Coordinates of C-alpha atoms and ligand atoms in Angstrom, one line a residue:
M1 CA -23.8 24.4 -2.7
S2 CA -23.1 22.4 -5.9
V3 CA -25.4 20.8 -8.4
T4 CA -24.0 18.8 -11.3
F5 CA -25.3 19.8 -14.7
A6 CA -24.8 18.1 -18.0
A7 CA -22.3 20.2 -20.0
P8 CA -24.1 23.5 -20.8
A9 CA -24.4 24.8 -24.4
I10 CA -23.5 28.5 -24.6
V11 CA -25.3 29.8 -27.6
V12 CA -24.4 33.0 -29.5
L13 CA -26.1 34.6 -32.4
G14 CA -23.4 37.2 -33.3
R15 CA -19.8 38.1 -32.9
S16 CA -20.6 40.8 -30.3
A17 CA -21.5 38.1 -27.8
L18 CA -18.3 36.1 -28.2
D19 CA -16.3 37.8 -25.5
T20 CA -19.0 37.2 -22.8
A21 CA -19.6 33.7 -24.2
R22 CA -15.9 32.8 -23.9
R23 CA -15.7 34.1 -20.3
L24 CA -18.7 31.9 -19.4
R25 CA -17.2 28.9 -21.2
A26 CA -14.0 29.2 -19.2
S27 CA -15.9 29.2 -15.9
L28 CA -18.4 26.4 -16.7
P29 CA -16.8 22.9 -16.8
K30 CA -17.2 21.1 -20.1
A31 CA -19.4 23.9 -21.6
T32 CA -19.4 24.1 -25.4
L33 CA -19.8 27.2 -27.5
H34 CA -22.5 27.1 -30.2
G35 CA -22.7 29.8 -32.8
L36 CA -24.9 30.7 -35.8
T37 CA -22.7 30.0 -38.8
A38 CA -24.0 32.9 -40.9
R39 CA -22.8 35.4 -38.2
V40 CA -19.9 33.9 -36.3
G41 CA -18.6 31.5 -39.0
D42 CA -16.8 28.4 -37.7
D43 CA -15.1 30.1 -34.8
V44 CA -17.0 28.0 -32.2
D45 CA -17.2 24.4 -31.0
V46 CA -20.6 23.7 -32.5
P47 CA -21.8 25.8 -35.5
F48 CA -25.5 25.7 -36.3
T49 CA -27.6 27.2 -39.1
E50 CA -31.1 27.6 -37.6
L51 CA -31.5 28.8 -34.0
G52 CA -35.0 27.4 -33.4
A53 CA -34.2 23.9 -34.5
H54 CA -30.9 24.0 -32.6
L55 CA -32.3 25.1 -29.3
Q56 CA -35.1 22.6 -29.6
S57 CA -32.7 19.7 -30.1
L58 CA -30.5 20.9 -27.2
Y59 CA -33.6 21.1 -25.0
A60 CA -34.8 17.6 -26.1
Q61 CA -31.4 16.2 -25.2
G62 CA -31.7 17.8 -21.7
T63 CA -28.7 20.0 -22.4
P64 CA -28.6 23.2 -20.2
I65 CA -28.9 26.2 -22.5
V66 CA -27.2 29.5 -21.8
A67 CA -28.3 31.8 -24.7
L68 CA -26.7 35.1 -25.2
C69 CA -29.7 36.9 -26.7
A70 CA -33.0 38.4 -25.8
A71 CA -35.1 36.2 -23.4
G72 CA -38.0 36.6 -25.8
I73 CA -36.1 34.9 -28.6
V74 CA -35.2 32.0 -26.4
I75 CA -38.8 31.6 -25.1
R76 CA -40.2 31.6 -28.7
C77 CA -37.7 29.0 -29.8
V78 CA -38.3 26.5 -27.0
A79 CA -42.0 27.2 -26.6
P80 CA -43.1 24.2 -28.8
M81 CA -41.2 21.9 -26.4
L82 CA -42.8 23.1 -23.2
S83 CA -45.9 21.0 -23.2
N84 CA -43.9 17.9 -23.3
K85 CA -43.6 16.3 -19.9
G86 CA -40.2 15.0 -19.0
T87 CA -37.1 16.6 -17.6
E88 CA -36.7 20.3 -18.2
P89 CA -33.0 21.4 -18.5
P90 CA -32.0 24.8 -17.2
V91 CA -32.6 27.5 -19.8
L92 CA -31.1 31.0 -19.2
A93 CA -30.9 34.2 -21.2
V94 CA -27.8 36.3 -20.7
A95 CA -27.3 39.8 -22.1
E96 CA -24.6 39.7 -24.7
D97 CA -22.6 42.4 -22.8
G98 CA -22.8 40.3 -19.6
S99 CA -24.9 42.8 -17.8
A100 CA -27.9 40.5 -17.0
V101 CA -28.6 36.8 -16.4
V102 CA -32.3 35.6 -16.4
P103 CA -33.1 32.1 -15.4
L104 CA -36.1 31.1 -17.6
L105 CA -36.8 27.4 -17.2
G106 CA -35.5 24.4 -15.2
G107 CA -36.3 25.5 -11.6
L108 CA -36.1 21.8 -10.6
S109 CA -32.9 21.1 -12.5
G110 CA -30.9 23.9 -10.9
V111 CA -31.4 26.9 -13.2
N112 CA -31.0 29.3 -10.2
V113 CA -27.8 27.6 -9.1
L114 CA -26.5 28.0 -12.7
A115 CA -27.7 31.6 -12.8
R116 CA -25.9 32.4 -9.5
Q117 CA -22.7 30.8 -10.9
I118 CA -22.9 32.8 -14.1
A119 CA -23.7 36.0 -12.1
R120 CA -20.6 35.5 -10.0
T121 CA -18.5 35.1 -13.1
L122 CA -19.9 38.3 -14.6
G123 CA -19.9 40.2 -11.3
I124 CA -23.7 40.9 -11.5
A125 CA -26.8 40.0 -9.6
P126 CA -28.9 37.2 -11.1
A127 CA -32.6 37.9 -11.9
I128 CA -34.0 35.2 -9.5
T129 CA -37.8 35.1 -9.6
T130 CA -38.7 31.9 -7.7
S131 CA -40.6 32.9 -4.6
G132 CA -39.4 29.9 -2.4
E133 CA -35.8 30.7 -3.2
L134 CA -36.3 34.4 -2.6
R135 CA -38.0 33.9 0.7
F136 CA -35.8 31.1 2.1
G137 CA -32.5 32.0 0.4
T138 CA -32.3 28.5 -1.1
C139 CA -34.4 26.3 -3.3
V140 CA -35.6 23.6 -0.9
L141 CA -36.6 21.5 -3.8
N142 CA -33.2 21.6 -5.3
P143 CA -30.9 19.9 -2.8
P144 CA -27.2 20.0 -3.7
E145 CA -25.2 17.2 -5.2
G146 CA -25.2 14.2 -2.9
Y147 CA -28.9 14.6 -2.0
V148 CA -32.0 13.7 -4.0
L149 CA -35.7 14.4 -3.5
A150 CA -37.6 11.2 -2.8
D151 CA -40.8 12.4 -4.6
L152 CA -40.9 15.5 -6.6
A153 CA -44.7 15.6 -7.1
Q154 CA -45.3 15.4 -3.4
S155 CA -42.7 18.1 -2.7
K156 CA -44.3 20.9 -4.6
H157 CA -47.1 21.4 -2.0
F158 CA -44.6 21.4 0.7
V159 CA -42.9 24.6 -0.4
S160 CA -46.2 26.3 -1.1
D161 CA -47.4 25.4 2.4
L162 CA -44.2 26.9 3.9
L163 CA -44.8 30.1 1.8
A164 CA -48.3 30.1 3.2
G165 CA -47.0 30.3 6.7
E166 CA -46.4 26.7 7.9
S167 CA -43.3 26.2 10.0
V168 CA -40.9 23.3 9.6
R169 CA -38.4 21.1 11.5
I170 CA -35.5 19.2 10.1
E171 CA -34.8 15.6 10.9
G172 CA -31.3 14.4 10.0
D173 CA -28.3 16.3 8.6
A174 CA -29.0 18.8 5.9
P175 CA -25.9 21.0 5.9
W176 CA -27.1 23.2 3.0
L177 CA -30.2 24.2 5.0
R178 CA -28.3 25.3 8.0
D179 CA -28.1 28.9 6.9
A180 CA -31.4 28.9 5.0
D181 CA -33.9 31.3 6.2
L182 CA -36.6 28.7 6.9
P183 CA -39.5 29.2 9.3
R184 CA -38.3 26.7 11.8
A185 CA -40.0 25.4 15.0
S186 CA -39.2 22.3 17.0
T187 CA -43.0 21.6 17.3
A188 CA -43.7 22.2 13.6
A189 CA -46.2 19.9 11.8
R190 CA -44.0 19.9 8.7
T191 CA -40.8 18.0 8.6
I192 CA -37.9 17.8 6.2
R193 CA -36.4 14.4 6.8
I194 CA -33.0 13.5 5.5
T195 CA -32.7 9.7 5.4
P196 CA -31.6 6.9 3.1
R197 CA -34.6 4.9 4.2
I198 CA -37.6 4.4 2.0
G199 CA -39.6 7.5 2.9
D200 CA -43.1 7.7 4.2
G201 CA -43.3 11.1 2.7
D202 CA -46.7 12.8 2.7
R203 CA -48.0 16.4 2.6
E204 CA -46.5 17.0 6.0
T205 CA -43.1 15.4 5.3
L206 CA -40.5 16.2 2.7
V207 CA -38.1 13.2 2.3
I208 CA -34.6 13.9 0.9
H209 CA -32.2 11.0 0.5
P210 CA -28.5 11.5 1.1
R211 CA -26.6 9.5 -1.5
S212 CA -24.8 7.6 1.1
L213 CA -25.0 4.0 0.1
L214 CA -22.4 2.0 -1.7
V215 CA -22.8 -1.5 -3.2
A216 CA -19.6 -3.4 -3.8
L217 CA -19.7 -6.5 -6.1
T218 CA -17.3 -9.3 -5.5
R219 CA -18.3 -11.3 -8.6
A220 CA -20.1 -10.6 -11.9
D221 CA -22.4 -13.7 -12.1
G222 CA -25.9 -13.7 -10.8
V223 CA -26.1 -10.0 -10.1
G224 CA -28.0 -7.3 -11.9
A225 CA -29.8 -4.0 -11.3
Q226 CA -32.8 -5.8 -10.0
Q227 CA -30.8 -7.8 -7.4
V228 CA -29.4 -4.5 -6.1
R229 CA -32.8 -3.0 -5.9
D230 CA -34.1 -6.1 -4.1
M231 CA -31.3 -6.0 -1.6
L232 CA -31.9 -2.4 -0.8
S233 CA -35.6 -2.7 -0.4
A234 CA -35.1 -5.8 1.8
Q235 CA -33.1 -3.4 4.1
G236 CA -35.8 -0.7 3.9
L237 CA -33.4 1.5 1.9
S238 CA -34.2 3.7 -1.1
A239 CA -32.5 2.9 -4.4
L240 CA -32.2 6.7 -4.8
A241 CA -29.8 6.8 -1.9
L242 CA -27.4 4.6 -3.8
A243 CA -24.3 6.7 -4.6
V244 CA -22.0 4.3 -6.4
L245 CA -21.5 0.7 -7.6
V246 CA -17.9 -0.6 -7.0
A247 CA -16.3 -3.6 -8.5
P248 CA -12.8 -5.1 -8.4
L249 CA -10.4 -4.0 -11.1
S250 CA -10.5 -7.5 -12.6
L251 CA -14.1 -7.0 -13.6
M252 CA -13.4 -3.8 -15.5
G253 CA -14.0 -5.4 -18.9
H254 CA -17.5 -6.8 -17.9
A255 CA -20.2 -5.3 -20.0
A256 CA -23.0 -6.7 -17.7
I257 CA -21.7 -4.7 -14.8
R258 CA -21.8 -1.5 -16.9
T259 CA -25.3 -2.2 -17.9
M260 CA -26.2 -2.7 -14.3
A261 CA -24.7 0.6 -13.2
H262 CA -26.4 2.3 -16.1
E263 CA -29.8 0.8 -15.2
L264 CA -29.3 1.9 -11.6
G265 CA -28.3 5.4 -12.7
V266 CA -25.1 5.4 -10.6
P267 CA -21.5 5.8 -11.4
L268 CA -19.4 2.6 -11.7
R269 CA -16.0 2.7 -10.1
F270 CA -13.3 0.1 -9.9
A271 CA -10.9 -0.5 -7.0
A272 CA -8.1 -2.8 -6.1
F273 CA -9.7 -4.9 -3.4
D274 CA -9.6 -8.7 -2.8
P275 CA -13.2 -9.9 -3.1
A276 CA -12.7 -12.1 -0.1
Q277 CA -11.7 -9.1 2.0
V278 CA -14.2 -6.6 0.8
D279 CA -15.1 -5.5 4.4
D280 CA -11.5 -4.6 5.1
W281 CA -11.4 -2.4 2.0
L282 CA -14.7 -0.8 2.9
T283 CA -13.7 0.0 6.5
T284 CA -10.4 1.4 5.4
M285 CA -12.1 3.6 2.9
L286 CA -15.2 4.7 4.8
G287 CA -14.1 4.4 8.4
S288 CA -14.5 1.6 11.0
D289 CA -18.0 2.7 12.0
V290 CA -19.4 2.1 8.5
D291 CA -22.4 -0.2 8.6
I292 CA -21.8 -3.2 6.2
R293 CA -24.3 -5.8 5.1
H294 CA -24.0 -8.8 2.8
D295 CA -26.2 -10.8 0.6
E296 CA -25.9 -14.4 -0.7
R297 CA -24.8 -13.1 -4.2
G298 CA -21.6 -11.7 -2.8
M299 CA -22.8 -8.1 -2.8
A300 CA -21.7 -5.9 0.1
L301 CA -23.8 -2.9 1.0
A302 CA -22.2 -0.1 3.0
L303 CA -24.2 2.6 4.7
A304 CA -22.1 5.8 5.2
G305 CA -23.1 8.5 7.6
A306 CA -23.0 11.2 4.9
P307 CA -23.2 11.5 1.1
L308 CA -20.4 9.7 -0.7
D309 CA -18.4 11.4 -3.5
P310 CA -18.0 8.6 -6.1
T311 CA -15.0 10.4 -7.7
Q312 CA -13.1 9.7 -4.5
I313 CA -13.8 6.0 -4.6
G314 CA -11.5 3.8 -6.7
R315 CA -11.4 5.0 -10.3
A316 CA -13.6 5.0 -13.4
R317 CA -13.2 2.8 -16.4
G318 CA -11.0 4.9 -18.6
T319 CA -12.1 5.8 -22.1
L320 CA -10.0 6.3 -25.2
S321 CA -11.5 8.0 -28.1
V322 CA -9.6 8.3 -31.4
I323 CA -11.2 11.1 -33.2
G324 CA -10.8 12.9 -36.6
L325 CA -11.0 16.7 -36.6
G326 CA -12.1 16.8 -40.3
P327 CA -10.1 19.0 -42.7
G328 CA -9.9 22.0 -40.3
N329 CA -13.0 24.1 -39.8
A330 CA -15.3 23.3 -37.0
G331 CA -18.4 22.9 -39.3
L332 CA -16.8 19.8 -40.8
R333 CA -16.1 18.2 -37.4
V334 CA -18.7 15.6 -36.4
P335 CA -20.6 16.4 -33.2
E336 CA -19.4 13.1 -31.6
A337 CA -15.8 14.3 -32.0
S338 CA -16.6 17.6 -30.3
A339 CA -18.4 15.8 -27.5
A340 CA -15.4 13.6 -26.9
L341 CA -13.1 16.6 -26.8
A342 CA -15.5 18.4 -24.3
A343 CA -15.4 15.3 -22.1
A344 CA -11.7 14.7 -22.3
T345 CA -9.3 14.9 -19.4
D346 CA -6.2 14.3 -21.6
I347 CA -5.7 15.2 -25.3
L348 CA -2.8 13.6 -27.3
G349 CA -1.7 14.2 -30.8
Y350 CA 0.6 15.9 -33.2
A351 CA 1.1 19.4 -31.9
T352 CA -0.5 21.0 -35.0
Y353 CA -3.7 19.0 -34.7
V354 CA -3.9 19.4 -30.9
A355 CA -3.8 23.1 -31.5
M356 CA -6.5 22.8 -34.1
A357 CA -8.7 20.8 -31.6
G358 CA -8.4 23.5 -28.9
P359 CA -9.0 25.7 -27.0
F360 CA -9.0 23.6 -23.9
R361 CA -10.0 24.2 -20.3
D362 CA -7.7 24.5 -17.3
D363 CA -8.9 21.1 -16.1
Q364 CA -7.7 19.4 -19.4
T365 CA -4.1 18.2 -19.9
V366 CA -2.7 18.5 -23.4
H367 CA 0.1 16.2 -24.5
P368 CA 1.4 17.5 -27.9
T369 CA 4.1 15.3 -29.5
D370 CA 6.1 15.1 -32.7
N371 CA 4.3 13.6 -35.7
R372 CA 6.5 10.6 -35.9
E373 CA 6.0 9.2 -32.4
E374 CA 2.7 7.5 -33.3
L375 CA 3.1 4.2 -31.5
M376 CA 4.6 5.8 -28.4
R377 CA 1.7 8.2 -28.4
A378 CA -0.8 5.3 -28.7
R379 CA 0.8 3.5 -25.7
H380 CA 0.8 6.7 -23.6
A381 CA -2.9 7.0 -24.4
F382 CA -3.6 3.5 -23.1
E383 CA -1.6 4.1 -20.0
L384 CA -3.6 7.3 -19.2
A385 CA -6.9 5.5 -20.0
C386 CA -5.9 2.7 -17.6
E387 CA -5.6 5.3 -14.8
G388 CA -9.3 6.1 -15.4
K389 CA -8.7 9.2 -17.5
H390 CA -10.9 10.2 -20.5
V391 CA -8.3 10.3 -23.2
V392 CA -8.7 11.7 -26.7
V393 CA -6.2 11.1 -29.5
V394 CA -6.6 13.5 -32.3
S395 CA -5.9 13.1 -36.0
S396 CA -6.8 15.4 -38.9
G397 CA -9.4 14.3 -41.3
D398 CA -10.5 10.8 -40.5
P399 CA -8.5 8.9 -37.8
G400 CA -8.7 5.7 -39.8
V401 CA -7.2 7.1 -43.0
F402 CA -3.4 7.2 -42.7
A403 CA -3.7 8.3 -39.1
M404 CA -3.8 7.4 -35.4
A405 CA -6.6 4.8 -35.3
S406 CA -4.4 2.1 -36.8
A407 CA -1.5 3.1 -34.5
V408 CA -3.8 2.8 -31.5
L409 CA -5.1 -0.6 -32.5
E410 CA -1.5 -1.8 -33.3
A411 CA -0.4 -0.8 -29.8
L412 CA -3.3 -2.8 -28.4
D413 CA -2.5 -5.7 -30.7
L414 CA 1.1 -5.7 -29.4
S415 CA 0.2 -5.5 -25.8
D416 CA -0.6 -8.3 -23.4
D417 CA -1.8 -6.1 -20.6
P418 CA -5.4 -7.1 -19.8
A419 CA -6.1 -3.6 -18.4
W420 CA -5.6 -2.1 -21.9
K421 CA -8.2 -4.5 -23.2
A422 CA -10.7 -3.2 -20.6
V423 CA -10.4 0.4 -21.7
D424 CA -13.5 1.8 -23.4
L425 CA -12.0 2.3 -26.8
R426 CA -13.9 4.0 -29.6
I427 CA -13.0 5.4 -33.0
V428 CA -15.0 8.5 -34.1
P429 CA -14.9 9.0 -37.8
G430 CA -14.1 12.3 -39.5
I431 CA -14.3 13.9 -42.9
S432 CA -11.1 12.9 -44.8
A433 CA -9.1 15.3 -46.9
A434 CA -10.1 13.5 -50.1
M435 CA -13.8 14.0 -49.3
A436 CA -13.4 17.6 -48.3
T437 CA -11.3 18.4 -51.4
A438 CA -13.7 16.5 -53.7
A439 CA -16.7 18.4 -52.3
C440 CA -14.9 21.8 -53.0
A441 CA -14.2 20.7 -56.5
G442 CA -17.5 19.0 -57.3
A443 CA -17.7 15.2 -57.3
P444 CA -14.5 13.8 -58.7
L445 CA -14.9 10.7 -56.5
G446 CA -18.3 10.0 -57.9
H447 CA -17.3 6.7 -59.3
D448 CA -14.7 4.0 -58.2
F449 CA -11.7 5.5 -56.6
C450 CA -8.7 4.6 -54.4
M451 CA -6.8 6.4 -51.7
L452 CA -3.0 6.1 -51.7
S453 CA -0.4 7.5 -49.5
L454 CA 2.7 8.3 -51.5
S455 CA 4.9 8.3 -48.3
D456 CA 7.5 5.6 -48.4
N457 CA 8.3 6.1 -44.7
L458 CA 6.3 3.0 -43.7
K459 CA 6.2 1.0 -46.9
P460 CA 8.7 0.3 -49.7
W461 CA 8.6 2.6 -52.8
D462 CA 8.3 -0.5 -55.0
I463 CA 5.0 -1.4 -53.5
I464 CA 3.8 2.2 -54.1
C465 CA 4.8 2.0 -57.8
E466 CA 3.1 -1.3 -58.2
R467 CA -0.2 0.0 -56.7
L468 CA 0.0 3.1 -58.9
R469 CA 0.5 1.0 -62.0
H470 CA -2.5 -1.2 -61.1
A471 CA -4.8 1.7 -60.1
A472 CA -3.8 3.6 -63.3
Q473 CA -4.5 0.6 -65.5
A474 CA -7.8 0.0 -63.7
D475 CA -8.9 3.6 -64.5
L476 CA -9.6 4.3 -60.9
V477 CA -9.7 7.9 -59.7
M478 CA -6.8 8.3 -57.3
A479 CA -6.5 10.5 -54.2
F480 CA -2.9 11.0 -53.1
Y481 CA -2.2 11.6 -49.4
N482 CA 1.3 12.7 -48.3
P483 CA 2.2 13.5 -51.9
I484 CA 5.5 15.1 -51.3
S485 CA 7.7 16.5 -48.5
R486 CA 11.2 17.9 -48.0
A487 CA 12.5 14.5 -47.1
R488 CA 10.7 12.9 -50.1
P489 CA 11.2 15.4 -53.0
W490 CA 11.4 13.1 -56.0
Q491 CA 8.7 10.5 -55.4
L492 CA 5.7 12.5 -56.7
G493 CA 7.4 13.1 -60.1
E494 CA 8.1 9.4 -60.4
A495 CA 4.5 8.5 -59.4
L496 CA 3.1 10.9 -62.0
D497 CA 5.4 9.4 -64.7
I498 CA 3.8 6.0 -63.9
V499 CA 0.3 7.3 -64.1
R500 CA 1.0 9.1 -67.4
Q501 CA 1.9 5.7 -69.0
W502 CA -1.8 4.8 -68.7
R503 CA -3.7 8.0 -68.6
A504 CA -4.0 10.8 -71.1
P505 CA -2.5 14.3 -70.6
Q506 CA -5.9 15.9 -70.6
T507 CA -7.0 13.8 -67.5
R508 CA -8.5 16.1 -65.0
V509 CA -6.5 16.8 -61.8
V510 CA -7.7 18.6 -58.6
L511 CA -5.2 20.1 -56.1
G512 CA -6.7 21.0 -52.7
R513 CA -4.4 22.8 -50.3
D514 CA -5.3 23.5 -46.7
I515 CA -8.9 22.8 -47.4
G516 CA -11.2 23.9 -44.6
R517 CA -8.3 26.0 -43.1
P518 CA -7.4 29.7 -43.5
G519 CA -5.9 30.4 -46.9
A520 CA -7.4 27.3 -48.6
T521 CA -6.7 27.0 -52.3
L522 CA -8.2 24.8 -55.0
V523 CA -6.6 24.3 -58.4
N524 CA -8.0 22.5 -61.4
T525 CA -5.4 21.3 -63.8
T526 CA -4.6 18.3 -66.0
L527 CA -2.2 15.4 -65.7
G528 CA -0.2 16.8 -68.6
E529 CA 0.3 20.2 -66.9
L530 CA 0.7 19.1 -63.3
R531 CA 4.2 19.8 -61.9
P532 CA 5.4 18.5 -58.5
E533 CA 6.3 22.1 -57.6
Q534 CA 2.6 22.9 -57.4
V535 CA 2.2 20.4 -54.6
D536 CA 3.3 20.3 -51.0
M537 CA 2.6 18.1 -48.0
R538 CA -0.5 20.1 -47.2
T539 CA -2.0 19.3 -50.6
M540 CA -4.5 16.6 -51.6
V541 CA -4.0 15.5 -55.2
I542 CA -6.9 13.9 -57.0
I543 CA -6.2 12.4 -60.4
G544 CA -9.3 11.9 -62.4
S545 CA -10.2 8.8 -64.4
S546 CA -10.8 8.7 -68.2
T547 CA -14.4 9.8 -67.5
T548 CA -13.8 12.7 -65.1
R549 CA -14.9 15.9 -66.7
G550 CA -15.5 19.6 -66.0
I551 CA -18.5 21.8 -66.5
D552 CA -19.0 25.6 -66.1
G553 CA -20.0 26.8 -62.7
G554 CA -18.8 26.2 -59.2
P555 CA -16.8 28.5 -56.9
N556 CA -13.8 27.9 -59.0
G557 CA -15.4 28.6 -62.3
E558 CA -15.7 24.9 -63.1
W559 CA -17.2 21.9 -61.4
I560 CA -15.2 18.7 -61.8
Y561 CA -17.1 15.4 -61.6
T562 CA -16.9 11.8 -62.4
P563 CA -20.2 10.3 -63.8
R564 CA -21.7 7.4 -61.9
W565 CA -21.9 5.4 -65.1
Y566 CA -19.2 3.9 -67.2
G567 CA -18.9 3.2 -70.9
E568 CA -22.1 4.2 -72.6
A569 CA -24.2 6.9 -70.8
P570 CA -27.5 5.3 -69.9
G571 CA -30.5 7.1 -71.3
R572 CA -28.6 10.1 -72.5
Ligands
SAH1 N1 -6.2 11.4 -41.6 C1 -6.0 12.4 -42.6 C2 -4.9 12.2 -43.5 C3 -3.5 12.2 -42.9 S1 -2.2 12.1 -44.1 C4 -7.3 12.5 -43.4 O1 -8.2 11.6 -43.3 O2 -7.5 13.6 -44.1 C5 -1.8 13.8 -44.3 C6 -2.1 14.2 -45.7 O3 -3.5 14.4 -45.9 C7 -1.5 15.5 -46.2 O4 -0.1 15.2 -46.6 C8 -2.4 15.9 -47.3 O5 -2.1 15.2 -48.5 C9 -3.7 15.5 -46.8 N2 -4.5 16.5 -46.1 C10 -4.8 16.5 -44.8 N3 -5.5 17.7 -44.4 C11 -5.6 18.3 -45.6 C12 -6.3 19.6 -45.9 N4 -6.9 20.3 -45.0 N5 -6.3 20.0 -47.2 C13 -5.6 19.2 -48.2 N6 -5.0 18.1 -47.9 C14 -5.0 17.6 -46.6

């Protein structure tokens, strides 16, 4: 039996739980590892500083919580949330040595299923306490994927009545109940009815809908979620039985269709069918005995004999996320970037950054490439997204600062493939090396500044010199990216000579190397003392303005900052 969960958060409070947590993450699709920064550092997907607040926010988002700590701690943390009505995600406590798993909350959202899955991974027995489940060997109220309860409120009595001794008969096909230890009798007064029809459920009848209906659109105009609901109810069918909305490939870029699927709460798939021959496509896919009905808006409704698996029908609209990893440590990576990585089927990028973005699961494909193949990588990303994949392109820092976001947009600009334009493209920002270095040093970017790449691979050296001259004359603080490399050994020296024509030798300079990564170094020096040998391609060079100054303190013995004012200090 399978139930789909949102991606679980595996939460650890100390390093001693990491082994068990990693085993669980490897076995739970899309799970992310969350750790208390003070105890586990940044060696996790999502670091947090306060357990209570973190668990509450996960709970509020409906994220399943697998906490590797005492059940009592978890209960106290989520307790303030429990009086809130609304969906309750699965919440479980797991002993940090993997010797026990205790489902705590989320009986109706599959906590016992998750507990059994975790127990299998750990080779232990789950601590199931739900009486219906213990008695019948399955949770009647928690049908597997492909089925949905018609009315939860009404169903609760049903199970207590069975526990009290009522017998039951099953109408329709409920494969997961075949082996269940239910008190069956053909004359029973209680019925579990499996049907896509709008149920006349009552205390005697538990209605479960198989998600066996498919609606195919042939055009985008005049249709919306309400029209689908109307069409289903006119046929006496429940909207809960709708498994999937399908549209022709040509409509992939239509926002209104996405809204429609979202409102109906069903996956949207696209397939290569001719709208005029939608019946042929439906019978080829679902079998010649499928029941097909039409409405005047060009929608086709197919009633299949069993639940439909949407992932087997056509394909999804592909997504392409261009993300920034930040300077290196997980704490400086934005949660949206981590979420994109967790949802990715395919990850592309320069091998070093791809390695930084991992570890990845077995179901994810990694495509590391050489740093220089940016446009090719961008095209490859679109091709994969067009196949319906969830593609992530990784950059370090921010993807829009001398990185992949521009390459991806350039590839799109140069393409005339309409399918590329239909890809769900998003750029997720990150903390750029200049920001990360500045924060270590103090606030050298506190006033006007500019970011310059000293690499003349993609622009003429003359342009770089010209910009340096103007920036130096304008007294802007400068952040140099790509300051030097083996292939570009002399450029930094020449750049500094230009800056020195306009700026005094005592001008403050900050060198940040491998900021946010192991072995990070931060050096405060001056323009007069700075030598190119102190700098390599993993260094960020920040040249202060005439007002940038240092004061005692800071991790480095001195804070460097640029005041927000200029000229005369106001009110000082
Ligand atoms: N997109 C990246 C920049 C890519 S250009 C960003 O926004 O940070 C690569 C240059 O960035 C390097 O040559 C170096 O100058 C700088 N850089 C990147 N990561 C760095 C880090 N962790 N510490 C210091 N400098 C870094």
